[in-house]
Structure formats: structure tokens, C-alpha cells
mmCIF file of C-alpha atoms in Angstrom:
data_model
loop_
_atom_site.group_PDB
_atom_site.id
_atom_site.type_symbol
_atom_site.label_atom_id
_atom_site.label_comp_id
_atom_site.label_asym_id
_atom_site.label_seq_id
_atom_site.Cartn_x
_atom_site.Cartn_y
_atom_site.Cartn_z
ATOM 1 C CA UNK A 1247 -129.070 216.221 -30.907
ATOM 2 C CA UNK A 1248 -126.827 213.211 -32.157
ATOM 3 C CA UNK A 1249 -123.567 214.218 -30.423
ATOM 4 C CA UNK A 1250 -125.703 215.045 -26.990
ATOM 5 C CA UNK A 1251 -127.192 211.397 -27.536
ATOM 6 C CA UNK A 1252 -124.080 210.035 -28.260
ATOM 7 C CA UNK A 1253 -122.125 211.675 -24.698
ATOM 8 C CA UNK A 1254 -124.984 210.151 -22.553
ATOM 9 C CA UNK A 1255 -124.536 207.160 -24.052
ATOM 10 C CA UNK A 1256 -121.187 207.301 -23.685
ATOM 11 C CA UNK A 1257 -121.434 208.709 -19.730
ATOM 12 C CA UNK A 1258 -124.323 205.388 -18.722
ATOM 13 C CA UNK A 1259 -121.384 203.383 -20.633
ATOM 14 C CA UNK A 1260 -119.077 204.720 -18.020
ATOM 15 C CA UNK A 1261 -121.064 204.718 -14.922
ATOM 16 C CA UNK A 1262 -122.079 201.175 -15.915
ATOM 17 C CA UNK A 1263 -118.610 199.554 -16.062
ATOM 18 C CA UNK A 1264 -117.557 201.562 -13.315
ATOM 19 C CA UNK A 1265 -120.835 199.944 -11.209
ATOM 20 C CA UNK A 1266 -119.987 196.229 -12.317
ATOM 21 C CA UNK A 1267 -116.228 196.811 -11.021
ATOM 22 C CA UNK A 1268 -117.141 198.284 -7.847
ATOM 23 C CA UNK A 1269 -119.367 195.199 -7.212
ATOM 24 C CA UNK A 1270 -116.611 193.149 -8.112
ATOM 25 C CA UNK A 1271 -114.422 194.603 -5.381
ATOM 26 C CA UNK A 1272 -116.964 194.356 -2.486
ATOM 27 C CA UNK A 1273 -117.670 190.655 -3.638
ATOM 28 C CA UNK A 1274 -113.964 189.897 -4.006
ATOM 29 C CA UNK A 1275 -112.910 191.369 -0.179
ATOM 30 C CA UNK A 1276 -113.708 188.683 1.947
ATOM 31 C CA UNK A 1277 -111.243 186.409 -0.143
ATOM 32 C CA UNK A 1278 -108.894 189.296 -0.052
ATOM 33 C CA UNK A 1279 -109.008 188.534 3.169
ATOM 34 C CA UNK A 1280 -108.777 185.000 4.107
ATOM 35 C CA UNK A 1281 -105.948 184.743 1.122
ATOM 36 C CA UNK A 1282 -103.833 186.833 3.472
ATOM 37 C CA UNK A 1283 -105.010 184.750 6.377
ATOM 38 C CA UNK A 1284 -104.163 181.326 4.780
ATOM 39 C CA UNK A 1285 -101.003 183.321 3.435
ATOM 40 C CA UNK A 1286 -99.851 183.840 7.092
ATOM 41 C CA UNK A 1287 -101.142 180.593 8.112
ATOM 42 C CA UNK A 1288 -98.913 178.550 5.390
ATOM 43 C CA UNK A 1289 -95.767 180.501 7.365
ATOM 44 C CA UNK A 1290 -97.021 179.308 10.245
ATOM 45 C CA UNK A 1291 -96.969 175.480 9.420
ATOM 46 C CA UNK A 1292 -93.363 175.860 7.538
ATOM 47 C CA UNK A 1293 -91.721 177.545 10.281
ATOM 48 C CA UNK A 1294 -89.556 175.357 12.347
ATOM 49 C CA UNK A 1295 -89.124 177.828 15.474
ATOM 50 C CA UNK A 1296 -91.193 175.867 18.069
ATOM 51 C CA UNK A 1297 -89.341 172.661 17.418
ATOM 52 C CA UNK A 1298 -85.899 174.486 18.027
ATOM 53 C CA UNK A 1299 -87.229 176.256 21.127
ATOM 54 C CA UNK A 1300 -88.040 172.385 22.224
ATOM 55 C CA UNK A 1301 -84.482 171.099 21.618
ATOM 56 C CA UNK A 1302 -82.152 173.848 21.184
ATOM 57 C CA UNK A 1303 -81.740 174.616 24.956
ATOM 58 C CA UNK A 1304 -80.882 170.883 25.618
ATOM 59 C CA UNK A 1305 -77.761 171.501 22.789
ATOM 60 C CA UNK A 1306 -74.089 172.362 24.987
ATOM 61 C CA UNK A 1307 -71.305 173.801 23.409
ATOM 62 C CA UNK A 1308 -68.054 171.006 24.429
ATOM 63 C CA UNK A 1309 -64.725 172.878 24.714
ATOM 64 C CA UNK A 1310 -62.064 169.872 25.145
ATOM 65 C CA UNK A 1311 -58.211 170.185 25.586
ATOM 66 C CA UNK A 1312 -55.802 168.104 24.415
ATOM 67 C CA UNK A 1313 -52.034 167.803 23.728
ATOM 68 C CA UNK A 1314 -50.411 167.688 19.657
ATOM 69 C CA UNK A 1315 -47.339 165.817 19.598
ATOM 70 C CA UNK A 1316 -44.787 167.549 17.628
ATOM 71 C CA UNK A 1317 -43.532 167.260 14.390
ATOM 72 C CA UNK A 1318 -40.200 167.630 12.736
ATOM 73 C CA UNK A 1319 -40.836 171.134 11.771
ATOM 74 C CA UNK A 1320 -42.310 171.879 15.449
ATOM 75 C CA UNK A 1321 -40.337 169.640 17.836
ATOM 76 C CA UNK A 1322 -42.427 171.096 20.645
ATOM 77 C CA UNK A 1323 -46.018 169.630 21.089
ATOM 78 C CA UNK A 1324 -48.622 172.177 22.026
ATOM 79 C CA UNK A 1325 -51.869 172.241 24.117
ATOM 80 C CA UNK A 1326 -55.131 173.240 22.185
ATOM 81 C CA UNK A 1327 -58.983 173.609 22.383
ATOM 82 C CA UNK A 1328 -61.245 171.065 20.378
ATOM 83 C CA UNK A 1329 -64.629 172.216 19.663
ATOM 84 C CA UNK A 1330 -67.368 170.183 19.733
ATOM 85 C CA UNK A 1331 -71.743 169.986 20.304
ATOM 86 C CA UNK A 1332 -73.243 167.592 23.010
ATOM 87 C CA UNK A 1333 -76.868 166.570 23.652
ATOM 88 C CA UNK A 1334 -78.297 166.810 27.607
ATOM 89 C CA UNK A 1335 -80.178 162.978 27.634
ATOM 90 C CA UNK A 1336 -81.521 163.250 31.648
ATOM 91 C CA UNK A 1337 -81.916 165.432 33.916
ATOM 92 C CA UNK A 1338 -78.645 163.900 35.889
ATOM 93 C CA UNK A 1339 -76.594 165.747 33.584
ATOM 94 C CA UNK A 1340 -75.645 162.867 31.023
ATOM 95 C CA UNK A 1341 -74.768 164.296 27.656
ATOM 96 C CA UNK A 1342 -74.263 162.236 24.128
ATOM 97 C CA UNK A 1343 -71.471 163.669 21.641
ATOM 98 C CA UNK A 1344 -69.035 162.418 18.958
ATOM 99 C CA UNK A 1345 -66.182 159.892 20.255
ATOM 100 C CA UNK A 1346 -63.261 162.314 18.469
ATOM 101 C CA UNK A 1347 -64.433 165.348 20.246
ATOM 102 C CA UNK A 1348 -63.244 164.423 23.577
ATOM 103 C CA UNK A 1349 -60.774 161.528 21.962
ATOM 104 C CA UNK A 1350 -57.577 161.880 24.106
ATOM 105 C CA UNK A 1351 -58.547 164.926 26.141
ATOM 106 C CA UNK A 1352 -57.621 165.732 29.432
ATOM 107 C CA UNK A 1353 -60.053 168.628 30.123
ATOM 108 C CA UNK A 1354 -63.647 169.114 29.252
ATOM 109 C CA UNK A 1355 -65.888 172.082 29.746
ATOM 110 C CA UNK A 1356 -69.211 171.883 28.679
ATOM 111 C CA UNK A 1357 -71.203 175.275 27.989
ATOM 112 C CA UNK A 1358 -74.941 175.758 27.955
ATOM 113 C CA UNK A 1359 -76.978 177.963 26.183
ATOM 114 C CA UNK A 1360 -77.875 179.943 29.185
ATOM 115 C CA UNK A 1361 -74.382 180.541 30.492
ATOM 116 C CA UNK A 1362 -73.683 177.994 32.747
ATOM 117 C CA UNK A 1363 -70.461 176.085 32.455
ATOM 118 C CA UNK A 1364 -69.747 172.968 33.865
ATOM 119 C CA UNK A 1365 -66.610 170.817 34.234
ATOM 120 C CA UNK A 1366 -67.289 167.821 32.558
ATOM 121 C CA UNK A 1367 -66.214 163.724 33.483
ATOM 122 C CA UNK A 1368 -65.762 161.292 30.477
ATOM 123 C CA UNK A 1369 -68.035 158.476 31.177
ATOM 124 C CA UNK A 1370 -66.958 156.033 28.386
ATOM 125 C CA UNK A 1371 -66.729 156.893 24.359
ATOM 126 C CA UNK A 1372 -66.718 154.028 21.419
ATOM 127 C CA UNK A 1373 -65.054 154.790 18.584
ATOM 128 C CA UNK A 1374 -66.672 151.983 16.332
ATOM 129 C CA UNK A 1375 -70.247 153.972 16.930
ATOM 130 C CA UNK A 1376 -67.960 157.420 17.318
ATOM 131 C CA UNK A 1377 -70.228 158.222 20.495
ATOM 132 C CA UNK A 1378 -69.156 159.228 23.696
ATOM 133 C CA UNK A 1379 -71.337 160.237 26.992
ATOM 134 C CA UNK A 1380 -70.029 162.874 29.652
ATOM 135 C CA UNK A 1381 -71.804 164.238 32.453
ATOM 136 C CA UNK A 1382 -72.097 167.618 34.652
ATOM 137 C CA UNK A 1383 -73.094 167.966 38.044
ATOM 138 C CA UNK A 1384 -75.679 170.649 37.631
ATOM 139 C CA UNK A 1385 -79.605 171.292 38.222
ATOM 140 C CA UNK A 1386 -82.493 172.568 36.704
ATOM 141 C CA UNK A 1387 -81.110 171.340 33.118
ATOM 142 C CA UNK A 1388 -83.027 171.409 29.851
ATOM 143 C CA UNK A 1389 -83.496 167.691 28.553
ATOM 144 C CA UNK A 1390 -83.895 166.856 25.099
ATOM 145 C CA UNK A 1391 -87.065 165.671 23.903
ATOM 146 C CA UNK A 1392 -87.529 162.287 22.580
ATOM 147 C CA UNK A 1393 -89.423 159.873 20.409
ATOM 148 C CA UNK A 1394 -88.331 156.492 19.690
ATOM 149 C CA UNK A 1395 -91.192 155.379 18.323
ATOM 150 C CA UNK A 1396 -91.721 157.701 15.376
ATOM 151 C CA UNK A 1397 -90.024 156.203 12.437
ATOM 152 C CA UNK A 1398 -87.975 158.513 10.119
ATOM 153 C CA UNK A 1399 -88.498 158.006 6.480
ATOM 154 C CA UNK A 1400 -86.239 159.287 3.111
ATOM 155 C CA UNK A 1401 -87.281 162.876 2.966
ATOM 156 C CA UNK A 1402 -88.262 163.832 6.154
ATOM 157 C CA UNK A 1403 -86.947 167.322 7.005
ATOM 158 C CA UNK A 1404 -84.075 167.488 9.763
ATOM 159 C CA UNK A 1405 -83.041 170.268 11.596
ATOM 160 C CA UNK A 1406 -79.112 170.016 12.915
ATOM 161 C CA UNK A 1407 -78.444 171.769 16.212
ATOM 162 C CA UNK A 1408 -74.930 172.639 17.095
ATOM 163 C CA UNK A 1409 -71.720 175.128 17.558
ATOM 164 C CA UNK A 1410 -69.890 175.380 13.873
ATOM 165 C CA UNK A 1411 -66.386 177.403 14.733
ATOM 166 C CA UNK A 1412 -67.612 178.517 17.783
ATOM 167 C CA UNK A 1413 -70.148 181.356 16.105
ATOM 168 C CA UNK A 1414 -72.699 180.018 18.809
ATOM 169 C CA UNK A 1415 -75.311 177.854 18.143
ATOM 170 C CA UNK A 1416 -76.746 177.608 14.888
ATOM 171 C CA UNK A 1417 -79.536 175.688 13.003
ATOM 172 C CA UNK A 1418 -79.026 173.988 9.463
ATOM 173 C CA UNK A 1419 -81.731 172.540 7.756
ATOM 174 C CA UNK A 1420 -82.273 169.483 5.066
ATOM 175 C CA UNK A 1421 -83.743 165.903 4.703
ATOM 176 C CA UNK A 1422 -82.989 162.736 5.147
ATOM 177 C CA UNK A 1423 -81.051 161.005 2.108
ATOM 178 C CA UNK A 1424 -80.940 157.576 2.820
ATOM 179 C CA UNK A 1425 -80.680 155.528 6.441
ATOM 180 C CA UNK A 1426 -79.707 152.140 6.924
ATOM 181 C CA UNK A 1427 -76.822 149.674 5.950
ATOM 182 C CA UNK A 1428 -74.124 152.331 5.666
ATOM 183 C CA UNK A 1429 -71.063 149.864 6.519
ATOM 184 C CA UNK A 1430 -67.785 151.148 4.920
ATOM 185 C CA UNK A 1431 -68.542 154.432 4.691
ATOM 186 C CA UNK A 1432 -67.779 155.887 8.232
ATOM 187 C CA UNK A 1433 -65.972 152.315 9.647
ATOM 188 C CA UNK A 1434 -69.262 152.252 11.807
ATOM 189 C CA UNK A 1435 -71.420 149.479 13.156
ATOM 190 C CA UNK A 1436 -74.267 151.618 13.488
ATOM 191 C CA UNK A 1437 -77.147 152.024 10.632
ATOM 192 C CA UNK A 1438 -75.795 155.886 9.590
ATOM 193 C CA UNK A 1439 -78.340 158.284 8.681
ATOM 194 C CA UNK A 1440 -77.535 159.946 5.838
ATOM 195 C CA UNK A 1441 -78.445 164.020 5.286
ATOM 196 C CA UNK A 1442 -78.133 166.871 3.647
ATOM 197 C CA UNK A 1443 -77.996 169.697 6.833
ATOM 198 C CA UNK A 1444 -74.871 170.478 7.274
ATOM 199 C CA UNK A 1445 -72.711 170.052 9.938
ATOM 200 C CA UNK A 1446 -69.181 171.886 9.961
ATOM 201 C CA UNK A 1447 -66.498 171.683 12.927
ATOM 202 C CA UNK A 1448 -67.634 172.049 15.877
ATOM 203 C CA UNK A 1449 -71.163 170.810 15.158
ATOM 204 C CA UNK A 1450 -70.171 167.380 15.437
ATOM 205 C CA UNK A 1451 -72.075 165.534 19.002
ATOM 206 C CA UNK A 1452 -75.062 168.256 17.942
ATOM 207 C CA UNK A 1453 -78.709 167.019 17.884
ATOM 208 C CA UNK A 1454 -80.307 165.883 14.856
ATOM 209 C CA UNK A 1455 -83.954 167.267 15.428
ATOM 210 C CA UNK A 1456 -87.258 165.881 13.611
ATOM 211 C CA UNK A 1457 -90.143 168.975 12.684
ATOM 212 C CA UNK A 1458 -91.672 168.382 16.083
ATOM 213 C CA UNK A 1459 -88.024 168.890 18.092
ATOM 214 C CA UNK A 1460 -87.317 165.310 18.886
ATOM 215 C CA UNK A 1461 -84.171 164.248 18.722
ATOM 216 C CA UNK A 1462 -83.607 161.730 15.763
ATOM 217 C CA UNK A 1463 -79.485 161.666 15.875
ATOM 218 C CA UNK A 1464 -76.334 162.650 16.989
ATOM 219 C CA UNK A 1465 -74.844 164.236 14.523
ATOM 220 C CA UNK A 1466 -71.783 162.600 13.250
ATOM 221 C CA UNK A 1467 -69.189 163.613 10.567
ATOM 222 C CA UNK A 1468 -68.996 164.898 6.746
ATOM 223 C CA UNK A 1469 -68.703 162.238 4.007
ATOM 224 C CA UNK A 1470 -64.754 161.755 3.442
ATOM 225 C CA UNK A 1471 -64.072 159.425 0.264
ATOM 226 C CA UNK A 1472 -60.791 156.780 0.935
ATOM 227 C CA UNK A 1473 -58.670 159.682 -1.027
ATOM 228 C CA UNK A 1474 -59.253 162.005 1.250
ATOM 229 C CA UNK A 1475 -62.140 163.810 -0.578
ATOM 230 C CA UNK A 1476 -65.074 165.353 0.859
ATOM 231 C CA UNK A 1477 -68.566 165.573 -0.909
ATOM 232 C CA UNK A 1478 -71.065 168.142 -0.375
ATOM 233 C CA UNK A 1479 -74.373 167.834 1.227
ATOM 234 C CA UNK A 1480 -73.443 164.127 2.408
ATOM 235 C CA UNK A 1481 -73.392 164.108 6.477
ATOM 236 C CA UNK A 1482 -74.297 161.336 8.965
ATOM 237 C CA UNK A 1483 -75.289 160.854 11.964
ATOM 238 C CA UNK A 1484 -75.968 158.277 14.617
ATOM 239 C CA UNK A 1485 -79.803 157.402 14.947
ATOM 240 C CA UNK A 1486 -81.272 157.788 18.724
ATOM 241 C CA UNK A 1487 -82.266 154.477 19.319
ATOM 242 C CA UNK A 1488 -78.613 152.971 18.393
ATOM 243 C CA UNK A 1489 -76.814 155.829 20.332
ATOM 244 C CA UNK A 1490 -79.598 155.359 22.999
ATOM 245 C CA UNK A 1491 -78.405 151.341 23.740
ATOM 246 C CA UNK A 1492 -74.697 152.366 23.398
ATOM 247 C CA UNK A 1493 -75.150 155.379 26.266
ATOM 248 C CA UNK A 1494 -76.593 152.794 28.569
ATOM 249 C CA UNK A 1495 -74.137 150.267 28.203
ATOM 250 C CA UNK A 1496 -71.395 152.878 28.729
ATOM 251 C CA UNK A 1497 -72.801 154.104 31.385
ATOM 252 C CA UNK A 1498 -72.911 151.091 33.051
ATOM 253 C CA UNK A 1499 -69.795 149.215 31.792
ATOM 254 C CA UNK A 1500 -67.754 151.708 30.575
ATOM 255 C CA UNK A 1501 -67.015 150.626 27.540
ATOM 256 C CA UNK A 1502 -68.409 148.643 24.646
ATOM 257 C CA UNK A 1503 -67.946 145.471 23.884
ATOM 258 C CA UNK A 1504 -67.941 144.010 20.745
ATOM 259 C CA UNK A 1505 -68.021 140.101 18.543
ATOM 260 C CA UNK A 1506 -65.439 140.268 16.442
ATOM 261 C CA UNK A 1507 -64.347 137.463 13.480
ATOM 262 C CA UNK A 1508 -61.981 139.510 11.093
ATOM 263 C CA UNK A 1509 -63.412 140.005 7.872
ATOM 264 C CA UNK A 1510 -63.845 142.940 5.553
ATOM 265 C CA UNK A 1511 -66.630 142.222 3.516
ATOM 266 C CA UNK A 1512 -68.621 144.363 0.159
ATOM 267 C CA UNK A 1513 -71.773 146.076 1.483
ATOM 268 C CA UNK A 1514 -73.623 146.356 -1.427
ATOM 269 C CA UNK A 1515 -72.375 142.887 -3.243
ATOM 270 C CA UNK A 1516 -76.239 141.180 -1.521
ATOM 271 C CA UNK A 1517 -78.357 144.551 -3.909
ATOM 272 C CA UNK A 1518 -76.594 142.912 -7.224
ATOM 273 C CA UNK A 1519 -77.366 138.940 -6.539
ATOM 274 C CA UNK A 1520 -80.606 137.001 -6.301
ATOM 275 C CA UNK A 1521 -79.121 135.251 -3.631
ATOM 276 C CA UNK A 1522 -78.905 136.977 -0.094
ATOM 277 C CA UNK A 1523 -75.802 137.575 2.053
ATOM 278 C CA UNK A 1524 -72.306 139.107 2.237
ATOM 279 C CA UNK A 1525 -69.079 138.731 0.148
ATOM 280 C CA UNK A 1526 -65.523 138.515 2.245
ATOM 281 C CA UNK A 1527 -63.382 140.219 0.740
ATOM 282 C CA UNK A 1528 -60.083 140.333 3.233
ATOM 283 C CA UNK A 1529 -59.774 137.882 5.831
ATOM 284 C CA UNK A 1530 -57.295 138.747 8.287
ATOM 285 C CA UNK A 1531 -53.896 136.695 9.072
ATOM 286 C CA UNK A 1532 -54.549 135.002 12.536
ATOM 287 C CA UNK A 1533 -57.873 135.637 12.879
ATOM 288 C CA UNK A 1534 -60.575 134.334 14.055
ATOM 289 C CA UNK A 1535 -62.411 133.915 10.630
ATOM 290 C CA UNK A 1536 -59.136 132.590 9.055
ATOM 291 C CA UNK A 1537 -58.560 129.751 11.746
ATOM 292 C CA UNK A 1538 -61.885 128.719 11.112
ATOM 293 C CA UNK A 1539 -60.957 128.055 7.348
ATOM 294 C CA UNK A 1540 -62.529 130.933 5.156
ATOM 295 C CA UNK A 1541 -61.155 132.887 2.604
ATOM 296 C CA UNK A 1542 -61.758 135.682 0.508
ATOM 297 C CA UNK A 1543 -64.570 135.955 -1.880
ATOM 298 C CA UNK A 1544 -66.258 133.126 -0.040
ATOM 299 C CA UNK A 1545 -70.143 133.839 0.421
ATOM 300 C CA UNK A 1546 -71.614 133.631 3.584
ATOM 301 C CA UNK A 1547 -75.230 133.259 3.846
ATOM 302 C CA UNK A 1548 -76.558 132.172 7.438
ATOM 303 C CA UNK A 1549 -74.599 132.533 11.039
ATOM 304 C CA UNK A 1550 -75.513 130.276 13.787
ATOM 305 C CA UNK A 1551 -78.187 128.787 11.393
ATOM 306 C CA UNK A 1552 -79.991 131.904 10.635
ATOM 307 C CA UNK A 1553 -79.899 133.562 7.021
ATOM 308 C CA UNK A 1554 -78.017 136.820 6.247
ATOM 309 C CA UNK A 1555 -80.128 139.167 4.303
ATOM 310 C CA UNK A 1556 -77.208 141.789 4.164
ATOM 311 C CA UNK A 1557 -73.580 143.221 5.259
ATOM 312 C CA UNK A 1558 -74.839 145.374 8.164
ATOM 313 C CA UNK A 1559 -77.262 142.591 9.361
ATOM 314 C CA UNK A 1560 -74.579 139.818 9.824
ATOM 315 C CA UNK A 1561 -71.590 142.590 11.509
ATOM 316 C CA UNK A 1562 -74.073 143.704 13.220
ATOM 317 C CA UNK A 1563 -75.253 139.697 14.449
ATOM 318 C CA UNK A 1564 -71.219 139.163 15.061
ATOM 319 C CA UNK A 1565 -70.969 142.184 16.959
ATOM 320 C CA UNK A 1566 -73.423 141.394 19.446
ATOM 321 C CA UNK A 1567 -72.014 137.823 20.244
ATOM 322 C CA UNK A 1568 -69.942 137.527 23.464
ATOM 323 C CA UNK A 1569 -66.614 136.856 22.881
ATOM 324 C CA UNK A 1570 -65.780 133.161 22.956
ATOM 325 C CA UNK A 1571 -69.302 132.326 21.548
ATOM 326 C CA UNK A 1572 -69.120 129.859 18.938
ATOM 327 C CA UNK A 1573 -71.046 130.489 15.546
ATOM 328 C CA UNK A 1574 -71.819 127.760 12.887
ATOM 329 C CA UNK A 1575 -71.837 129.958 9.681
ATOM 330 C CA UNK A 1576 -72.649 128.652 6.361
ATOM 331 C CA UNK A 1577 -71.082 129.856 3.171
ATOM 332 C CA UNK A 1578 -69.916 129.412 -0.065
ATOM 333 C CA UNK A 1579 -66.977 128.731 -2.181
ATOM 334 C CA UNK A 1580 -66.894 127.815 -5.920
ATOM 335 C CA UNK A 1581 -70.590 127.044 -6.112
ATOM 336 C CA UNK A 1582 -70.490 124.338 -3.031
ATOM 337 C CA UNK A 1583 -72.069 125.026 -0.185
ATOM 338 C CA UNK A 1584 -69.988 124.687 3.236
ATOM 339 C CA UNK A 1585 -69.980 124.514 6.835
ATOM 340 C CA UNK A 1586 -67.454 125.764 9.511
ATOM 341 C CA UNK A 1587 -67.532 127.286 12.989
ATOM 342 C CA UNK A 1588 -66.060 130.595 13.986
ATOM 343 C CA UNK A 1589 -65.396 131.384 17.445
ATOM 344 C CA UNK A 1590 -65.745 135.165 18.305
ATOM 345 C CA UNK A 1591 -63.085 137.391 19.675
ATOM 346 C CA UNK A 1592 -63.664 140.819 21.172
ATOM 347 C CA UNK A 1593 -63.303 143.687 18.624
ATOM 348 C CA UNK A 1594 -60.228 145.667 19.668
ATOM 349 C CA UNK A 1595 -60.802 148.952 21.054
#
């Protein structure tokens, strides 16, 4: 009688927990369910596909050719294809890329992702901004979508859009590093955008893509140190709005011209000093900067009576002066504070 009362006891045990755990499994499914439904929702939001289906199409391949001069061990100079990426800006077939992918060329071809190819005309290229614009007689083209008043932040996620090695077009991905006041690192006068996609040969004149497809850059160049080195995950590019002003102007003029007063000055001396501007540190022989009396390590702190908060502010304020403009810029030299006038010549080209 004791072992029969002890196997019922033993079987409600059974039947018991299995009860509780089958009432745990209907209560639990609808969860089941919408974890799996926020599981494939979550890949929705982090996958970038609809912004590169936005831009991508608007992203040429640029096949240039160009002659190499020879060289003692090759006397004779050769003919060869530079790769390169473009950007389609309009509808009339004007496209942004890097100023040393079509830098002495004598044939373009621009591809697009559809097949089309197109012979292409070099509008005007600056080296300074390492932009150039091209256009293609063509219809019906895919334009790239834009958003100049979004501002991009440090870490906001980029998408670069170009042809590395002429694989086809490819997609890297990383974030924004820093932006702003990069003077020295590229020889640019533009405000650099600093990232982490990468961008091998070929890329270079490729879009530089926000999470919603806009275009944000043309992608410039890897970081090269002044021996030569390279550093990984350090790339640039040129941010829309600058590369926007310097397409119009060479659409319309050509070419661009720049103020230009012959210094070389320390962009990051104005982050170490309580006191705001830029340190010279060459001026050069003949100049326009040297006729008008300074020197090196003198510390200039306003042009044409307004202060300068930084390196890429006042090139940037010099740039932008016609040449033969005359600037009143106030500086320092052993702790006295001075006053001469420069008169701007045009940057050579």
C-alpha cells in the first residue's frame, strides 16, 4: 500500500510539473514571436541597402589616359590607363572627381553602372581642393542625391562608393573621425573630412554617402605622412558644400582662383595658446608676406581688422581675397603688437 501511494504521488508530481511547463510555453509564444519580429526589424534599420540603391547608380567608373615620361632604365615613355570614381551632380551630365585622376590626361571615358560609356570633356580641375568636374553628353542619367543642410557630426556612419582596381563598384563602410581644420595634412584649402571607410585606387572622385544616400563628400586620398608613410583607416575627403562652390566656379571660369601671401604657418600652434591665431613658420623669399615685413614665428591674430580664431580660418580668409586686395593684418613679434599691410597675389596654379 506504501509503494502504490508513493508511485501516484510520484505520477501527480509528474503530470504537475509537466502542466506548469506546458503553460509556460503557451504564455511565452507570443514573445517568441515578436522577439523574432523585432529581431528582423533591428536588420532592417542597420542595413544600409536603400541608401546605396539612392546613390550608387549616380557613381561612374573614370578610365583616363595619359603619357609616363621615361626613365633612364626605360628611355621610352609609355601610354597607360588611370583609374578613377566620379559623382553625376545634374542631370546635364556634370560629374565631380579627384584633380589627379584626370591630372595630365588626354582621354577620358567615363563608365556608368548600367553600361553606358561616354567620352568625357575636362571642364576645369584645382589641385589645391584636388577636385575636378567633367561632363558627358548623355540622357536619362541618375543624379546623386543631396543634402546640404544636414550637418555631419564625429561618428556618423559613411558609406564610400567607388571602383577600387577596377573589381566594379564596391561599398566600404566607417565613420567620421574628425572634420574641420585639416591644413597640412593633404596641402588642401578645404576643411578635409576625416574617415575610416576605405578608399583604395581607383576609388578616389567616389561619393561619400550619409545613412540616408546623400552625398556628404568626394572622396579624396589615403593619409600619406611627409616620409612617405601611409596609416591605416585615415582617408579624406572633400565635404559637398566646399566641392559644391568649387564645381560652380569651374564651371563657369574654368579655373580657381585663389589670395595668396606666402606663408607656411603651424595648424594646431592656436589649440596650445590662450591667445587665438596662427604661427608663421616659413615666409617665402619675394613674397608677398615678406615685402610686407613679416617673418617667421611672428603671430598673426586679425586680417583686415577681423580676429583669426585659427590656421584654416585665416588661409582660408586670404584665399578668398582678389588678387591685388590689400589686407591690414595685425601680428606679433617679441611680445609687441604690430601693424603692416599685405597685398595679395594669386596662388599659383
Amino acid at each position: 500500500m506504501q509503494r502504490l501511494s508513493s508511485t501516484l504521488r510520484f505520477l501527480f508530481q509528474s503530470v504537475g510539473l509537466g502542466l506548469v511547463v506546458a503553460a509556460i510555453v503557451i504564455i511565452s509564444q507570443p514573445f517568441w514571436g515578436q522577439s523574432e519580429s523585432l529581431r528582423q526589424t533591428n536588420s532592417e534599420v542597420i542595413s544600409f541597402n536603400q541608401a546605396v540603391r539612392k546613390a550608387a547608380p549616380a557613381v561612374v567608373n573614370i578610365y583616363s589616359m595619359g603619357e609616363i615620361q621615361g626613365s633612364y632604365y626605360q628611355p621610352q615613355s609609355s601610354r597607360v590607363w588611370r583609374l578613377g570614381s566620379g559623382v553625376i551632380m545634374d542631370s546635364q551630365g556634370y560629374i565631380l572627381t579627384a584633380h589627379h585622376v584626370v591630372d595630365n590626361v588626354d582621354q577620358i571615358e567615363v563608365a556608368l553602372q548600367d553600361g553606358r560609356r561616354y567620352a568625357a570633356q575636362l571642364i576645369g580641375s584645382d589641385r589645391y581642393t584636388d577636385l575636378a568636374v567633367l561632363k558627358i553628353d548623355a540622357d536619362n542619367l541618375p543624379v546623386i542625391p543631396v543634402q546640404s543642410t544636414r550637418r555631419i557630426q564625429v561618428g556618423d556612419i559613411v558609406l564610400a562608393i567607388g571602383n577600387p582596381y577596377n573589381i566594379g563598384q564596391t561599398i566600404t563602410q566607417g565613420i567620421i573621425s574628425a572634420s574641420g581644420g585639416r591644413v597640412g595634412v593633404s596641402n588642401s584649402y578645404s576643411d578635409l573630412i576625416q574617415m575610416d571607410a576605405v578608399i583604395n585606387q581607383g576609388a578616389s572622385g567616389g561619393a561619400l554617402v550619409n545613412t540616408a544616400g546623400e552625398l556628404i563628400g568626394i572622396n579624396n586620398a589615403r593619409y600619406n605622412s611627409a616620409f612617405g608613410d601611409g596609416g591605416e583607416g585615415i582617408y579624406f575627403a572633400v565635404p559637398y558644400e566646399n566641392a559644391r562652390k568649387v564645381m560652380k566656379t569651374l564651371i563657369r571660369e574654368g579655373k580657381v582662383v585663389r589670395g595668396f601671401i606666402g606663408i607656411s604657418v603651424n595648424p594646431n600652434f592656436s589649440e596650445e595658446q590662450s591667445l587665438s591665431g596662427i604661427l608663421i613658420t616659413e615666409v617665402e623669399a619675394g613674397g608677398p608676406a615678406a615685402a610686407a615685413g613679416l617673418q617667421r614665428n611672428d603671430f598673426l591674430v586679425a586680417i583686415d581688422g577681423e580676429p583669426v580664431r585659427s590656421a584654416p580660418e585665416g588661409l582660408d580668409r586670404v584665399a578668398n581675397s582678389e588678387p591685388g586686395t590689400k589686407l591690414e593684418v595685425e601680428f606679433y613679434r617679441n611680445n609687441k603688437r604690430m601693424t603692416t599691410t599685405v597685398t595679395v597675389a594669386e596662388l599659383p596654379r
